[in-house]
Coordinates of C-alpha atoms in Angstrom, one line a residue:
X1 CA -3.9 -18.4 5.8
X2 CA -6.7 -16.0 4.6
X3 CA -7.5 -13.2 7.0
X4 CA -11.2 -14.5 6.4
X5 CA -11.1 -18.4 7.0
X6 CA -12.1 -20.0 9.8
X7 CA -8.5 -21.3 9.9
X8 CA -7.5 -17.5 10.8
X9 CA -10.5 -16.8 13.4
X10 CA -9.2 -19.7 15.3
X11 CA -6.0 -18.8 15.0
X12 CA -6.9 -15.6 16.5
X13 CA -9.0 -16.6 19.1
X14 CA -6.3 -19.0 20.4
X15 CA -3.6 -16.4 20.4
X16 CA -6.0 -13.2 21.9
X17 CA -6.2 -16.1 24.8
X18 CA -2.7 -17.0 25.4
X19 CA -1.6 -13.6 25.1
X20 CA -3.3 -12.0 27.7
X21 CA -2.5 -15.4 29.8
X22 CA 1.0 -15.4 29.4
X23 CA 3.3 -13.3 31.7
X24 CA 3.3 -10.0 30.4
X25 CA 6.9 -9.9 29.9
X26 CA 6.7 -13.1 27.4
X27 CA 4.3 -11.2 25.0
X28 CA 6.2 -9.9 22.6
X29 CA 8.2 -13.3 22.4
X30 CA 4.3 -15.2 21.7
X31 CA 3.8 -12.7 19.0
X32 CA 6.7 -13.2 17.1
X33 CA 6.7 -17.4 17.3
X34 CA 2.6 -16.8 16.1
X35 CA 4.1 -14.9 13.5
X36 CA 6.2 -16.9 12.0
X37 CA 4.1 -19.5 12.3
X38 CA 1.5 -17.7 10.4
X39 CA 4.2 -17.5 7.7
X40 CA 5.2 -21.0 8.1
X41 CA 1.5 -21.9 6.8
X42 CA 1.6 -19.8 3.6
X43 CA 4.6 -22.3 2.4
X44 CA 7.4 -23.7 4.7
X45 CA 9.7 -22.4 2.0
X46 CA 8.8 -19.1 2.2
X47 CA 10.5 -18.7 5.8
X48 CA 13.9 -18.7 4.5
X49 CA 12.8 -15.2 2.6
X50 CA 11.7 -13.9 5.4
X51 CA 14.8 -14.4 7.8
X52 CA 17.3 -14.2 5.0
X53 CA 15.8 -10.4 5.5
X54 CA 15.6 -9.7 8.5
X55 CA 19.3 -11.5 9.4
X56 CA 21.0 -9.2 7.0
X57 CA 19.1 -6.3 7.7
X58 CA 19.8 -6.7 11.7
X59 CA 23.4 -7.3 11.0
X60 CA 23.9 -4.0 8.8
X61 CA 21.9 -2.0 11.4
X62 CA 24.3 -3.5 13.9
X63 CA 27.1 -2.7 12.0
X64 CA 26.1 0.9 11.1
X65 CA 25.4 1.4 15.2
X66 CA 28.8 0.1 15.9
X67 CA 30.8 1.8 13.4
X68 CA 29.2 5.1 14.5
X69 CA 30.1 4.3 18.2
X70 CA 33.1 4.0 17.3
X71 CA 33.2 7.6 15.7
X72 CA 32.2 8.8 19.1
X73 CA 34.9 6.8 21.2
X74 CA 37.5 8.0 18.4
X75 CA 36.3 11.9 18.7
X76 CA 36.1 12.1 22.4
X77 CA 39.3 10.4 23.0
X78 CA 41.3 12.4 20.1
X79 CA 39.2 15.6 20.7
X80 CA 42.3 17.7 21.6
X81 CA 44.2 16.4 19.1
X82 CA 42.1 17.1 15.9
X83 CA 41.6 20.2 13.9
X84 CA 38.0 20.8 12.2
X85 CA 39.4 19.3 8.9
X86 CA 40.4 16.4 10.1
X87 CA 37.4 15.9 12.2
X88 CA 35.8 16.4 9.0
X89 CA 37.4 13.9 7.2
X90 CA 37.2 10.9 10.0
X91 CA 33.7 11.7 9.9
X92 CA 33.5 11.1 6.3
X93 CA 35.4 8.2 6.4
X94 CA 33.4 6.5 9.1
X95 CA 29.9 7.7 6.9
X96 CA 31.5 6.4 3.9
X97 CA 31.3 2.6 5.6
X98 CA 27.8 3.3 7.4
X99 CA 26.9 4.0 3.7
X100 CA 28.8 0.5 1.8
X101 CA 26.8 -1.1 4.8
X102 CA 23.6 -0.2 3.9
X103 CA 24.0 -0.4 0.0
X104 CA 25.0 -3.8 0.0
X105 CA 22.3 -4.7 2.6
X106 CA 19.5 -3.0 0.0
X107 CA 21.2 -4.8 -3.3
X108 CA 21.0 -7.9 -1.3
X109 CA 17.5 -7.8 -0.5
X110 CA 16.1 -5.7 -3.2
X111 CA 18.0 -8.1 -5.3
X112 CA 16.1 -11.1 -3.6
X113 CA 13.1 -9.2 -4.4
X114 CA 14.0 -8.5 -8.2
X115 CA 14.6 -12.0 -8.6
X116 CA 11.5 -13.8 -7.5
X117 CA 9.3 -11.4 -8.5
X118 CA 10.8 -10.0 -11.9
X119 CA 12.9 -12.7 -13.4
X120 CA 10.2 -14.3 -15.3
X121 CA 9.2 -11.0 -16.9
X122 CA 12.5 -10.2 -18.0
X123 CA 13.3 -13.2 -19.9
X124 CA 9.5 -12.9 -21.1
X125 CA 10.6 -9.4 -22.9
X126 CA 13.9 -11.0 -24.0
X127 CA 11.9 -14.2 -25.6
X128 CA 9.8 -11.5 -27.6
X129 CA 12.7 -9.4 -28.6
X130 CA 14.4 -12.5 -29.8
X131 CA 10.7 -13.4 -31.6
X132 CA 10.6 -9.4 -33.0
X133 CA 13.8 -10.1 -34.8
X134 CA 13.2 -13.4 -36.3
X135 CA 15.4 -15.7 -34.1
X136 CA 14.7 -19.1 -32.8
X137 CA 16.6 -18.6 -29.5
X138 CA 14.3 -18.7 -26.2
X139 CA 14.9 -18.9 -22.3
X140 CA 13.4 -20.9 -20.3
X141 CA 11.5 -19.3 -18.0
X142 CA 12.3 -20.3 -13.8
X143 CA 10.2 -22.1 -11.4
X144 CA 10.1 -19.4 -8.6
X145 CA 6.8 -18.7 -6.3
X146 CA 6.3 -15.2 -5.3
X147 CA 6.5 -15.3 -0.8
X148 CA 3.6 -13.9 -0.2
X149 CA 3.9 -10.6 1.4
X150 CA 7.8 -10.2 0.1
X151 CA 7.3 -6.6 -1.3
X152 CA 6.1 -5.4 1.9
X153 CA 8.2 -7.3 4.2
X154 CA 11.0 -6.4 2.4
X155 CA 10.4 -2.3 1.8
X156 CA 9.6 -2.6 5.6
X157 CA 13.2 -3.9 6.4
X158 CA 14.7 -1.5 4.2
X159 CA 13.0 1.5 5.4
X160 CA 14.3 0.8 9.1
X161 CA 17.9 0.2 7.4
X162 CA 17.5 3.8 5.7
X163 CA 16.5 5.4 8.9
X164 CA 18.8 3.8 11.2
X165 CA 21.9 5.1 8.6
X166 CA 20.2 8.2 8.9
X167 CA 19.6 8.6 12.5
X168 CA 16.3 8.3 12.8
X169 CA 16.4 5.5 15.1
X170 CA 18.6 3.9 16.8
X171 CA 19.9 0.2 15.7
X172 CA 17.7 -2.7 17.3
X173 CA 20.1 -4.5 19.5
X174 CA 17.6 -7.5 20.4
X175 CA 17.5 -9.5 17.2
X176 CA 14.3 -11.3 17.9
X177 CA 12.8 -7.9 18.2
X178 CA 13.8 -6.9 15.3
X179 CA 12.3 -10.2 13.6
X180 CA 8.8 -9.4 15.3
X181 CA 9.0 -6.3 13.4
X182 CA 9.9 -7.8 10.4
X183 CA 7.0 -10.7 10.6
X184 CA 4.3 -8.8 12.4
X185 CA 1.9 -11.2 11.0
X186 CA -1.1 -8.6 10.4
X187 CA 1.1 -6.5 8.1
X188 CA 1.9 -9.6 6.3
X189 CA -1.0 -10.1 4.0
X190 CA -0.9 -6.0 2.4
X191 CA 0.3 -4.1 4.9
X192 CA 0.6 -1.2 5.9
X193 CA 4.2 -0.9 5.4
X194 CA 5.2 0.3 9.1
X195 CA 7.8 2.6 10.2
X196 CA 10.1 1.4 13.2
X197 CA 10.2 4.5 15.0
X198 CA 5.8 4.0 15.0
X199 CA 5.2 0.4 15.8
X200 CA 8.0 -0.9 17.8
X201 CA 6.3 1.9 20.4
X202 CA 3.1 -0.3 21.1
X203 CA 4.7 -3.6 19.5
X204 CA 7.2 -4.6 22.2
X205 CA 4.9 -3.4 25.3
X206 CA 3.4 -4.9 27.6
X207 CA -0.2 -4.8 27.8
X208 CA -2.8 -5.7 30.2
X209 CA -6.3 -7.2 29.1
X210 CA -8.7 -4.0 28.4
X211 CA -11.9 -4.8 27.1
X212 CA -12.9 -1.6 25.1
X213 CA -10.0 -2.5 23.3
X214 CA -10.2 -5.8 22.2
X215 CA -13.9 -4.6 21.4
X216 CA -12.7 -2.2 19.8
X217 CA -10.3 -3.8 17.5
X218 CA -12.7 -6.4 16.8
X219 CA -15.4 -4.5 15.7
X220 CA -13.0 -3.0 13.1
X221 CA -12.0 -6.7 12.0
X222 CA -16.1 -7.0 11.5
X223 CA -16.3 -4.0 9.3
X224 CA -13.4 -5.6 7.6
X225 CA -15.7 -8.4 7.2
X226 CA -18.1 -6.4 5.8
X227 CA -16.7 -4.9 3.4
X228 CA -14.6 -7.8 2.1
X229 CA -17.8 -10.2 1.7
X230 CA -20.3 -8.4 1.3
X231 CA -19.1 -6.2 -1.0
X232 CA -16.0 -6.9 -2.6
X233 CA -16.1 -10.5 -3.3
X234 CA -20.1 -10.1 -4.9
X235 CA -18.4 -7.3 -6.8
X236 CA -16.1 -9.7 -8.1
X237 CA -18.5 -11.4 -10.2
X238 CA -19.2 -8.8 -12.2
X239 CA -15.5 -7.6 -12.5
X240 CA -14.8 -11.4 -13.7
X241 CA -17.8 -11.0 -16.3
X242 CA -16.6 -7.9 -17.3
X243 CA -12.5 -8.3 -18.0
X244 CA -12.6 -12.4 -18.7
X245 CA -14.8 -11.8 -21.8
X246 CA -13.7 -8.7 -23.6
X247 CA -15.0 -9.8 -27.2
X248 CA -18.8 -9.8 -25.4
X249 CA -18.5 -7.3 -23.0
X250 CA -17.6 -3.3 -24.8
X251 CA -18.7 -0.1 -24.9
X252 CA -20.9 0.6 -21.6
X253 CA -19.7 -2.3 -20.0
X254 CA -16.1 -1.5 -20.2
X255 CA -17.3 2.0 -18.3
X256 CA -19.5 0.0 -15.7
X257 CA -16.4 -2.4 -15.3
X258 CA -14.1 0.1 -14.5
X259 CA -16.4 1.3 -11.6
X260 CA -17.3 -2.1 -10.2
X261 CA -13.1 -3.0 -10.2
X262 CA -13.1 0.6 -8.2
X263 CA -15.7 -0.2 -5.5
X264 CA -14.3 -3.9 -5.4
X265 CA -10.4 -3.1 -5.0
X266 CA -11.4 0.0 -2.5
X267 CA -13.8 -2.6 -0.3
X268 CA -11.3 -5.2 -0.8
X269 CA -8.1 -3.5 0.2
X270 CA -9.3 -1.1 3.1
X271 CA -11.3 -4.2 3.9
X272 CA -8.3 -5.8 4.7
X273 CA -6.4 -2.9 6.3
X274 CA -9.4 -2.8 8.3
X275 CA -9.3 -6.2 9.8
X276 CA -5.1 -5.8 10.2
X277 CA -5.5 -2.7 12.2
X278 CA -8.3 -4.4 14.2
X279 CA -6.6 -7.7 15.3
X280 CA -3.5 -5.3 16.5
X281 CA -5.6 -3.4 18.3
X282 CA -7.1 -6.0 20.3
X283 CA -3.3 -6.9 21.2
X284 CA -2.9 -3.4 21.8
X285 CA -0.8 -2.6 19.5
X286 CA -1.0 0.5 16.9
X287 CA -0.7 0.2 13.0
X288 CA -0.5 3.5 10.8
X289 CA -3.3 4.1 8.8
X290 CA -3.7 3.3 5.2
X291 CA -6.6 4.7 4.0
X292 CA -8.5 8.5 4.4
X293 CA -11.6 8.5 2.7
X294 CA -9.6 8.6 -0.7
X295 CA -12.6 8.7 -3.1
X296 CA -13.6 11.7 -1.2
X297 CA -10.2 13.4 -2.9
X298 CA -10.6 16.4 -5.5
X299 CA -7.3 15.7 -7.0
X300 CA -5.4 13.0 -8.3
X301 CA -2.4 14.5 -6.5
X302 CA -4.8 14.6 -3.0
X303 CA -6.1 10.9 -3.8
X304 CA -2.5 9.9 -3.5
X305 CA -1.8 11.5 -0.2
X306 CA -5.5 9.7 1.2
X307 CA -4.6 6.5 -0.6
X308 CA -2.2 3.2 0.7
X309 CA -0.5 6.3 2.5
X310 CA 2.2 4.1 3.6
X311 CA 3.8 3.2 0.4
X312 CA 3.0 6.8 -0.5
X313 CA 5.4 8.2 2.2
X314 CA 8.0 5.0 1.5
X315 CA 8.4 5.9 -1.7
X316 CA 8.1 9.6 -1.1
X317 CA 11.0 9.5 2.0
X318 CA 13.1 6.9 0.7
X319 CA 13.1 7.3 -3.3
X320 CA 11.7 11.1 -4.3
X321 CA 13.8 13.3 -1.5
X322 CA 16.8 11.3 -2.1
X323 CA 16.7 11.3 -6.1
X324 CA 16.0 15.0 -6.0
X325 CA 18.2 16.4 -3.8
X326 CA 22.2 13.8 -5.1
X327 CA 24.6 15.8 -6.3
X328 CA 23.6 13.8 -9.9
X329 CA 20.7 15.7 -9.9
X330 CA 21.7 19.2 -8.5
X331 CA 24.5 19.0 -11.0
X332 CA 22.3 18.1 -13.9
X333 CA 19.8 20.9 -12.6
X334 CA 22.2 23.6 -13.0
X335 CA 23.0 22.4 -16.5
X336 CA 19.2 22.5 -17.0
X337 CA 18.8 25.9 -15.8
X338 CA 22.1 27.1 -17.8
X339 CA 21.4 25.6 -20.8
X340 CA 16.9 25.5 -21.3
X341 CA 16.2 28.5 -18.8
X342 CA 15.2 29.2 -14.8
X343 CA 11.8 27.7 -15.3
X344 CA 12.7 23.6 -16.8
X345 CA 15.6 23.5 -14.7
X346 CA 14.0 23.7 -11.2
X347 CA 10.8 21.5 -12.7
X348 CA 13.7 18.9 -13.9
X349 CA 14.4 17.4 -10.3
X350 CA 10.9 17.2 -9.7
X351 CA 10.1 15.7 -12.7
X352 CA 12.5 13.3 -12.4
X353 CA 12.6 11.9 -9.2
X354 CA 8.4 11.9 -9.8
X355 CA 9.3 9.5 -12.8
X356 CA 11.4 7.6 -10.7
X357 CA 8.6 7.2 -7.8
X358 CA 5.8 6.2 -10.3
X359 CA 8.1 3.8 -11.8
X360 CA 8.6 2.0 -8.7
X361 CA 4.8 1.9 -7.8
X362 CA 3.7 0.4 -11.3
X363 CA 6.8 -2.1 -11.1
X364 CA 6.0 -2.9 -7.3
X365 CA 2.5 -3.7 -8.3
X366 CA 3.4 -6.6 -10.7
X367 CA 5.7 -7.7 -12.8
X368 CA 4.1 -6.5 -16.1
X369 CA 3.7 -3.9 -18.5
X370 CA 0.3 -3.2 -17.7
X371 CA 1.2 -1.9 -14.2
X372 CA 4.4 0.2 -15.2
X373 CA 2.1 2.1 -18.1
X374 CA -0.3 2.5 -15.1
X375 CA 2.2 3.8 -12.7
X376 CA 3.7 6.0 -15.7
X377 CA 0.1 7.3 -16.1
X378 CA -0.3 8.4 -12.9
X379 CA 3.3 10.8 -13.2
X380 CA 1.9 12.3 -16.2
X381 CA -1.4 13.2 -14.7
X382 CA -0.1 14.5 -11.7
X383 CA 2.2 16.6 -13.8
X384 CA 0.1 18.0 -16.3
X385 CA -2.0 19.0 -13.2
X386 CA 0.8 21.0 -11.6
X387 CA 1.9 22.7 -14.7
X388 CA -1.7 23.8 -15.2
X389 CA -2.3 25.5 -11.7
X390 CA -1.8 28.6 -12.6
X391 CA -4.7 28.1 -15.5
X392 CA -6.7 26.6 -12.5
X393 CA -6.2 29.7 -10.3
X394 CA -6.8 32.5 -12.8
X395 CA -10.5 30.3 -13.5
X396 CA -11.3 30.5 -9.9
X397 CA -10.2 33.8 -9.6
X398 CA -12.8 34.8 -12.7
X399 CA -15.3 31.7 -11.6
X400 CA -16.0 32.3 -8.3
X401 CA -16.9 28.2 -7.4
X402 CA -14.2 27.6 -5.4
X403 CA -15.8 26.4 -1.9
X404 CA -19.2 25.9 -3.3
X405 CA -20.6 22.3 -2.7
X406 CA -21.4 21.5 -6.2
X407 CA -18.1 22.3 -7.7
X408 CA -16.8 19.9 -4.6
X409 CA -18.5 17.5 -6.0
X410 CA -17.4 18.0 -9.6
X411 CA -14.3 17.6 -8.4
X412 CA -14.4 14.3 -6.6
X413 CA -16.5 12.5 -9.5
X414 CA -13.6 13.7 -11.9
X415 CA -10.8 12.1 -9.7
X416 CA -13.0 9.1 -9.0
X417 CA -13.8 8.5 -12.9
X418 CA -10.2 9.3 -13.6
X419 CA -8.2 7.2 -11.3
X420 CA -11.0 4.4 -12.0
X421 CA -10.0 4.8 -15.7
X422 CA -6.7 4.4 -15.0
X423 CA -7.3 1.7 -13.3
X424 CA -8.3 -0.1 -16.3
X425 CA -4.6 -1.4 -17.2
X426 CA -5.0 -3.2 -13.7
X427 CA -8.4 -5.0 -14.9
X428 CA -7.3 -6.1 -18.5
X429 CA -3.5 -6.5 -17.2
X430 CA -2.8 -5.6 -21.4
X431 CA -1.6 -3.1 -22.4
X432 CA -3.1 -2.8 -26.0
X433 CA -6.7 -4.8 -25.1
X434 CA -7.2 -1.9 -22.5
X435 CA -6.5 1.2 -25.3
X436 CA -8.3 -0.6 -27.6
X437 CA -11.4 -1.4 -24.3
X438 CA -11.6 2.1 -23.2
X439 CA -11.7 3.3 -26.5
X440 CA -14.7 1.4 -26.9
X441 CA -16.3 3.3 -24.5
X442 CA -16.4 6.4 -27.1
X443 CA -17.1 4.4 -29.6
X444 CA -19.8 1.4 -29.4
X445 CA -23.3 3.5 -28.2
X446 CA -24.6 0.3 -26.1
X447 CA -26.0 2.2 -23.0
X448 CA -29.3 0.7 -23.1
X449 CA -27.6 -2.0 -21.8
X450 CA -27.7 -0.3 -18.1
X451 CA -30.8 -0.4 -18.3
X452 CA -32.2 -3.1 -20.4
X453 CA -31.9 -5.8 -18.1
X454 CA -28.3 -7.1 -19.5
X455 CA -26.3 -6.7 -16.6
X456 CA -28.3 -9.5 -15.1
X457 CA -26.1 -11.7 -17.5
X458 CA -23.1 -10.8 -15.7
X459 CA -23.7 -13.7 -12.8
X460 CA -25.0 -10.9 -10.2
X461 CA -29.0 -11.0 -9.7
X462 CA -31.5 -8.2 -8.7
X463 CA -30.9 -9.0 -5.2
X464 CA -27.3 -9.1 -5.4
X465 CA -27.4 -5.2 -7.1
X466 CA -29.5 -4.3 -4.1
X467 CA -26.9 -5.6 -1.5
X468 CA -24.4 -4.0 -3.5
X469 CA -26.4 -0.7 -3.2
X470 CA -27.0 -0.9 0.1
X471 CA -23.6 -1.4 1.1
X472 CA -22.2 1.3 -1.2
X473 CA -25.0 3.8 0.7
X474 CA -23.4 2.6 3.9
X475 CA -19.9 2.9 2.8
X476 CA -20.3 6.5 2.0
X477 CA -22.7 7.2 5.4
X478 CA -19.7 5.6 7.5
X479 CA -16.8 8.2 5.2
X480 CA -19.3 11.3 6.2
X481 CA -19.9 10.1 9.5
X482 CA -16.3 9.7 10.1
X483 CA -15.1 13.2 9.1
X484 CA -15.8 14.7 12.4
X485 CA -14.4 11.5 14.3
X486 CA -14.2 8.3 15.1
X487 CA -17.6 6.2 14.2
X488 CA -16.3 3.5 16.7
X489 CA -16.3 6.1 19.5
X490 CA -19.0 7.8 18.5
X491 CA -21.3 4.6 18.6
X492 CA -19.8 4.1 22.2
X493 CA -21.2 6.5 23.7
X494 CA -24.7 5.6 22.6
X495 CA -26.8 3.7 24.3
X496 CA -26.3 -0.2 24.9
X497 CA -29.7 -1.1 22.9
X498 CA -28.1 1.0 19.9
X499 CA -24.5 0.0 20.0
X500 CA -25.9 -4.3 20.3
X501 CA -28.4 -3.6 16.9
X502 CA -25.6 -1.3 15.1
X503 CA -22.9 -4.5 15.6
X504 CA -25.0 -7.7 15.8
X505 CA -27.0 -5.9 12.7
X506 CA -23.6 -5.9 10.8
X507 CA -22.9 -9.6 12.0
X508 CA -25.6 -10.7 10.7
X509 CA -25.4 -8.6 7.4
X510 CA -21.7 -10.5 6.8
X511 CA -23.0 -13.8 7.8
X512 CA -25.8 -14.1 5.6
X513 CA -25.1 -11.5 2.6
X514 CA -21.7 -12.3 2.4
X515 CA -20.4 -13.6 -1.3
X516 CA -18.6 -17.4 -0.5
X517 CA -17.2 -20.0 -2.3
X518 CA -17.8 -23.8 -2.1
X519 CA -17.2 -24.2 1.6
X520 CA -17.8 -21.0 2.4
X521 CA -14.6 -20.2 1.3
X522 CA -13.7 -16.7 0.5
X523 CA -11.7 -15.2 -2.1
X524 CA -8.1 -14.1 -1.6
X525 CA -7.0 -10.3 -1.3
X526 CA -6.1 -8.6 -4.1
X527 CA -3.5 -7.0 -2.4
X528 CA -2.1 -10.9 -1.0
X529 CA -0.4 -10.7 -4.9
X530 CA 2.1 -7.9 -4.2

């Protein structure tokens, strides 16, 4: 069910009323049978995905809780008897089984995961090994549809799992709780990947109707809107042009292409966070924000923090700090620092457990080559960055621009044309076509087409350039205004007259500039894929 059918807006509209009918106590339970649900109409299949992960994971958070209480029941009741060594070594006994719980809960799941989402491209590689070497042997590749929403459903599991071995937070006792966490049906589209200790807070409340916040929320859903149809999906078009028809389409197009896939995936994807944040806010529940003005960033490094800042800190928390800090590493860090000097073997950890994280971001994104050279791209960018800081700081230190507006603004075009660039593996999804596509940029001098009146031929019109315009103007208006606080609560303290014209305004904009399909059908999130 797309976030922007009318199939969803009724949806909505009938649970915003039954929720705030119901007894309060019973809210929590409405929400999770909506939920699922919601899931039941992406594919009745898919629901045996979903509870396959959250059964396990509730039982090995179950187990982990008990098997700790017991600890404590052991200590206290044998606390005379036991010496600080033996205390020790009860403790890491008892540890030891928290920790075979929680592996074989993450092999399971992950391993569901790998499975529908990566078999296929492992027996694609094997079929073109056993092409590369001349044999006739090939597998047959599986019938498997990707759940939608598995990769964040299933990190989300597995980052409660992690902290609940950890300590973090405690083990959910109340199953069907834990399922609403799970299924939350706004997070189930792209996210954000939640933390347990953050939205079970405001998830399992109760919550009395207030109208500034369901006006709230649903003005953010609008802006959602906005951004999705308006500017996104006309975007789209010229993306489509652009990538479908690489023989036609070279040189300056390639370079326009790469910054209309930028404003599309950004309007597309923070469109849709937009409208998940804003139908949990008119329940009155809180979701993590995604997005912070990324393309305002002056670093690649910086973009990253601004950027889908939940998988950011997922991967950061649950792969990077672990990686660096085993006893594998530390051990093979010594060796480093005995054997190549101080200097490579207290980079190695870093180095490696960045591989590791950038690995799992290009694989996480799809199952192709295109997205693993992309996340691999990314590592060697941000590295090459840190190991030239100390260049960077002896040229501010001669160059005083540091500060000054215009070198600012150097600085964010760089990171914008470079991450957009990178991008490019995401638009061609080949690894070769888009060397040999951006290299074309350098190559074929075609700029008059920018200005020739060719980029009419790409199935967007004048008018639809001047939408496009206008919406990127009010994008970045919105990210300034925003800076200094909230542009939802700023606007509410205007007048009435103001605050109708600002929101009707933007109605209107979405209704009657937005790009549709035959029906008025719009297109699905990119994001909906992973």
């Amino acid at each position: 069910m797309l976030f922007t059918s009318y199939e969803f807006l009724g949806f909505l509209a009938v649970l915003l009323l039954l929720y705030y009918l119901v007894p309060k106590r019973f809210q929590w339970q409405l929400l999770l049978a909506a939920s699922y649900l919601f899931y039941f109409l992406t594919g009745p299949s898919n629901l045996i995905y979903i509870l396959a992960a959250t059964v396990t994971t509730y039982l090995a958070g179950w187990q982990i809780a008990r098997i700790g209480e017991r600890q404590s029941a052991y200590l206290k009741e044998h606390k005379a008897e036991l010496d600080k060594e033996a205390k020790k070594a009860y403790k890491a006994g008892m540890k030891h089984k928290q920790w075979l719980c929680l592996l074989l809960c993450l092999l399971f799941n992950i391993g569901v995961l790998a499975v529908v989402k990566y078999t296929n491209f492992v027996i694609g590689n094997v079929n073109a090994v056993f092409q590369a070497v001349g044999s006739g042997s090939r597998l047959d590749f599986l019938d498997i549809a990707l759940p939608m929403g598995i990769s964040f459903f299933t990190f989300q599991a597995m980052g409660y799992l992690i902290d609940v071995y950890r300590g973090v937070v405690p083990a959910e006792r109340n199953p069907f709780k834990l399922a609403l966490f799970v299924s939350f049906f706004p997070q189930l589209v792209q996210g954000p990947i939640s933390r347990f200790g953050d939205l079970a807070v405001s998830l399992f409340e109760q919550h009395r109707f207030d109208g500034r916040t369901v006006s709230f929320g649903l003005q953010r859903v609008l802006w959602g809107f906005f951004k999705k149809l308006v500017i996104a999906d006309r975007m789209l078009v010229g993306v489509n042009a652009i990538v479908r028809n690489p023989e036609s389409y070279s040189g300056a197009y390639v370079f326009l292409g790469m910054l209309f896939y930028a404003l599309e995936l950004y309007a597309d994807f923070t469109g849709g966070i937009d409208i998940t944040i804003g139908v949990a806010e008119t329940l009155g529940i809180r979701v993590t924000e995604n997005f912070i003005r990324p393309y305002f960033s002056k670093s690649i490094k910086e973009y990253w923090r601004r950027w889908h800042i939940t998988m950011g800190t997922w991967f950061t928390d649950y792969i990077f700090y672990p990686i660096s800090v085993c006893k594998p590493m530390l051990k093979f860090s010594r060796f480093s620092r005995a054997h190549f000097g101080e200097q490579i073997g207290k980079r190695m950890p870093v180095y490696l457990s960045s591989f590791a994280v950038w690995f799992a971001t290009g694989i996480w994104h799809g199952a192709s080559w295109n997205f693993i050279v992309w996340g691999l791209a990314n590592w060697v960018v941000i590295m090459v960055s840190q190991e030239f800081e100390p260049l960077y700081e002896r040229f501010h230190n001669r160059f005083a621009v540091r500060g000054k507006m215009s070198f600012r603004l150097f600085q964010v075009v760089r990171t914008v044309l470079l991450m957009s660039a990178l991008r490019t593996f995401d638009c061609y999804r080949d690894v070769p076509l888009t060397f040999r596509m951006f290299g074309s940029i350098f190559t074929e001098f075609n700029w008059h087409v920018l200005w020739d009146g060719s980029l009419l031929g790409l199935g967007l019109s004048l008018t639809d350039f001047a939408i496009l315009l206008c919406g990127v103007l009010v994008l970045i208006a919105v990210s300034l205004w925003q800076r200094s606080g909230s542009v939802r609560e700023k606007l509410a303290a205007k007048p009435y007259p103001l605050r109708f014209a600002v929101w009707y305004g933007l109605f209107l904009v979405t209704l009657l500039m937005g790009a549709y399909g035959v029906g008025y059908d719009a297109s699905q999130f990119i994001y909906n894929q992973f």
